[in-house]
Coordinates of C-alpha atoms in Angstrom, one line a residue:
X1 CA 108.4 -88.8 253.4
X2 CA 109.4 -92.7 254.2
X3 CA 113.1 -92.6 255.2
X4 CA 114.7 -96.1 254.0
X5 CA 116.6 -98.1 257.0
X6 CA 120.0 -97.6 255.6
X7 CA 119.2 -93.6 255.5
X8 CA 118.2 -94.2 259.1
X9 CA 121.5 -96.2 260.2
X10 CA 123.5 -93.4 258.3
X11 CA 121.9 -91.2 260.2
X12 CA 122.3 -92.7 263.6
X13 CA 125.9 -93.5 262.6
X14 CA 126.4 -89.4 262.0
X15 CA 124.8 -88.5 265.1
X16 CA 127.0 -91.0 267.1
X17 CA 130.4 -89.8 265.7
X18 CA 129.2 -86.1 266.4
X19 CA 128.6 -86.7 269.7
X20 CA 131.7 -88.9 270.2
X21 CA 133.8 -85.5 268.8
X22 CA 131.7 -83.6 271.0
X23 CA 132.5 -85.4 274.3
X24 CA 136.3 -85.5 273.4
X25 CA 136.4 -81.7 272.6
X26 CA 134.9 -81.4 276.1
X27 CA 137.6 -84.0 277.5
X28 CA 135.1 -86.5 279.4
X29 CA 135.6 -90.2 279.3
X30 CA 133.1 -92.1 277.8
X31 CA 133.7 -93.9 281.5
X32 CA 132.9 -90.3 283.0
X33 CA 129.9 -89.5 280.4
X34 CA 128.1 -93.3 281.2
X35 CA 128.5 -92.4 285.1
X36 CA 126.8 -89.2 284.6
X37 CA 124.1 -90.6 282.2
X38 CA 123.5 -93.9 284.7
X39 CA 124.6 -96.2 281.7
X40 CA 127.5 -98.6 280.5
X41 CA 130.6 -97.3 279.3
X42 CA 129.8 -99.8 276.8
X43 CA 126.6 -98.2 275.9
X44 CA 128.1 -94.9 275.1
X45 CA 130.6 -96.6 272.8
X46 CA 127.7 -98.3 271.3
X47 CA 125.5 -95.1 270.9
X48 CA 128.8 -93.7 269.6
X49 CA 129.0 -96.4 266.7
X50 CA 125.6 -95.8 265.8
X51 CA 125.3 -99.4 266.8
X52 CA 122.3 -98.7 269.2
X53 CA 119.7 -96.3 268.4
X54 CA 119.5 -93.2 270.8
X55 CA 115.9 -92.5 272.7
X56 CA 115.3 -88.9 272.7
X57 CA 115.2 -89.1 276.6
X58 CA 118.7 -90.6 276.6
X59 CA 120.3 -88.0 274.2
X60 CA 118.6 -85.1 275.8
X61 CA 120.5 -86.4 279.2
X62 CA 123.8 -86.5 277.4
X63 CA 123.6 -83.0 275.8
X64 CA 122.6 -82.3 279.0
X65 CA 125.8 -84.1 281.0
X66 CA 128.0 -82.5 277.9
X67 CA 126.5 -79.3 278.9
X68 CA 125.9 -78.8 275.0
X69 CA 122.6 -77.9 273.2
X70 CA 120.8 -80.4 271.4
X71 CA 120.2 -78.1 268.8
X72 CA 123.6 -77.6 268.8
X73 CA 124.4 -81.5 268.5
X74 CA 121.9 -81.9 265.5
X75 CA 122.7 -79.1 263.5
X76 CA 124.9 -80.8 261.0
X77 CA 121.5 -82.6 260.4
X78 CA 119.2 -80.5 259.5
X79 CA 118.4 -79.7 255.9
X80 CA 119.7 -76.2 254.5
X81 CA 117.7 -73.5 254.4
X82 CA 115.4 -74.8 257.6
X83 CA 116.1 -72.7 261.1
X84 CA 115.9 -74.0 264.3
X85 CA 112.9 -72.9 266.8
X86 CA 115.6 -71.1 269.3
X87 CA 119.0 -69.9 268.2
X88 CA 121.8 -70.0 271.1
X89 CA 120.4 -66.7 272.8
X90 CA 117.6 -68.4 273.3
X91 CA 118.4 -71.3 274.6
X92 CA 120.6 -69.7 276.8
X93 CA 117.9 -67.7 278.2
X94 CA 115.5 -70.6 278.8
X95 CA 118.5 -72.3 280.4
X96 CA 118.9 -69.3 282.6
X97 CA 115.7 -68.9 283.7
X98 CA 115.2 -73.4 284.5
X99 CA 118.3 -72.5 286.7
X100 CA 116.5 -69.8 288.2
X101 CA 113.4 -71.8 288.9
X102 CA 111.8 -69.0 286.5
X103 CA 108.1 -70.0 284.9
X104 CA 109.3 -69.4 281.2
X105 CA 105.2 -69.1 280.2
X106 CA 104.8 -66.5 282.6
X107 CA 107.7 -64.7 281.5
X108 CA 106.4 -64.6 277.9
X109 CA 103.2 -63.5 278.7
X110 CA 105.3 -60.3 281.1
X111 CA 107.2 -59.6 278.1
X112 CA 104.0 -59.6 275.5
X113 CA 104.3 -62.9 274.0
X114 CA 101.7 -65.2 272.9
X115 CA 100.3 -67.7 275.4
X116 CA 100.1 -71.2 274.0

């Protein structure tokens, strides 16, 4: 399905408001939020506007600096009746075990999972 450019400006608009209420629910600065990411303060309020489109390296890093899920920031996004991969248990157990240096493939296999 071709997405039209305005869809895709709506979109990016969305996405930047949602992250804006996300990092002022969590009380950091867009000054503090650029720091962490190793960008402008200006790009934040830029990527908040929807003015500049967001890489997918980029917003993984501020989820990441936000300490949010990605999943979690594009939720409002996704179409009804369509499920993430991962729901929050398990994201919080694959962010467990990357803070454990634990191999997530050989875990899956331990526990009878498929191997991909």
């Amino acid at each position: 399905m071709k997405r039209s450019k305005n869809n895709e400006e709506a979109i990016d608009i969305e996405l930047g408001k949602h992250i804006r209420l996300l990092r002022k629910k969590r009380e950091i600065s867009q000054e503090n939020l650029a720091k962490r990411t190793k960008v402008s303060f200006q790009q934040i309020q830029k990527y908040e506007k929807g003015e500049n489109r967001i890489s997918v390296s980029r917003f993984l890093n501020i989820c990441e600096m936000m300490d949010i899920s990605p999943i979690a920031v594009l939720a409002p996004f996704v179409h009804k009746g369509c499920s993430p991969v991962f729901g929050m248990d398990e994201i919080a157990l694959i962010n467990t075990c990357k803070k454990q240096n634990i191999n997530i493939r050989l875990l899956t296999q331990a526990l009878g999972g498929k191997n991909d």
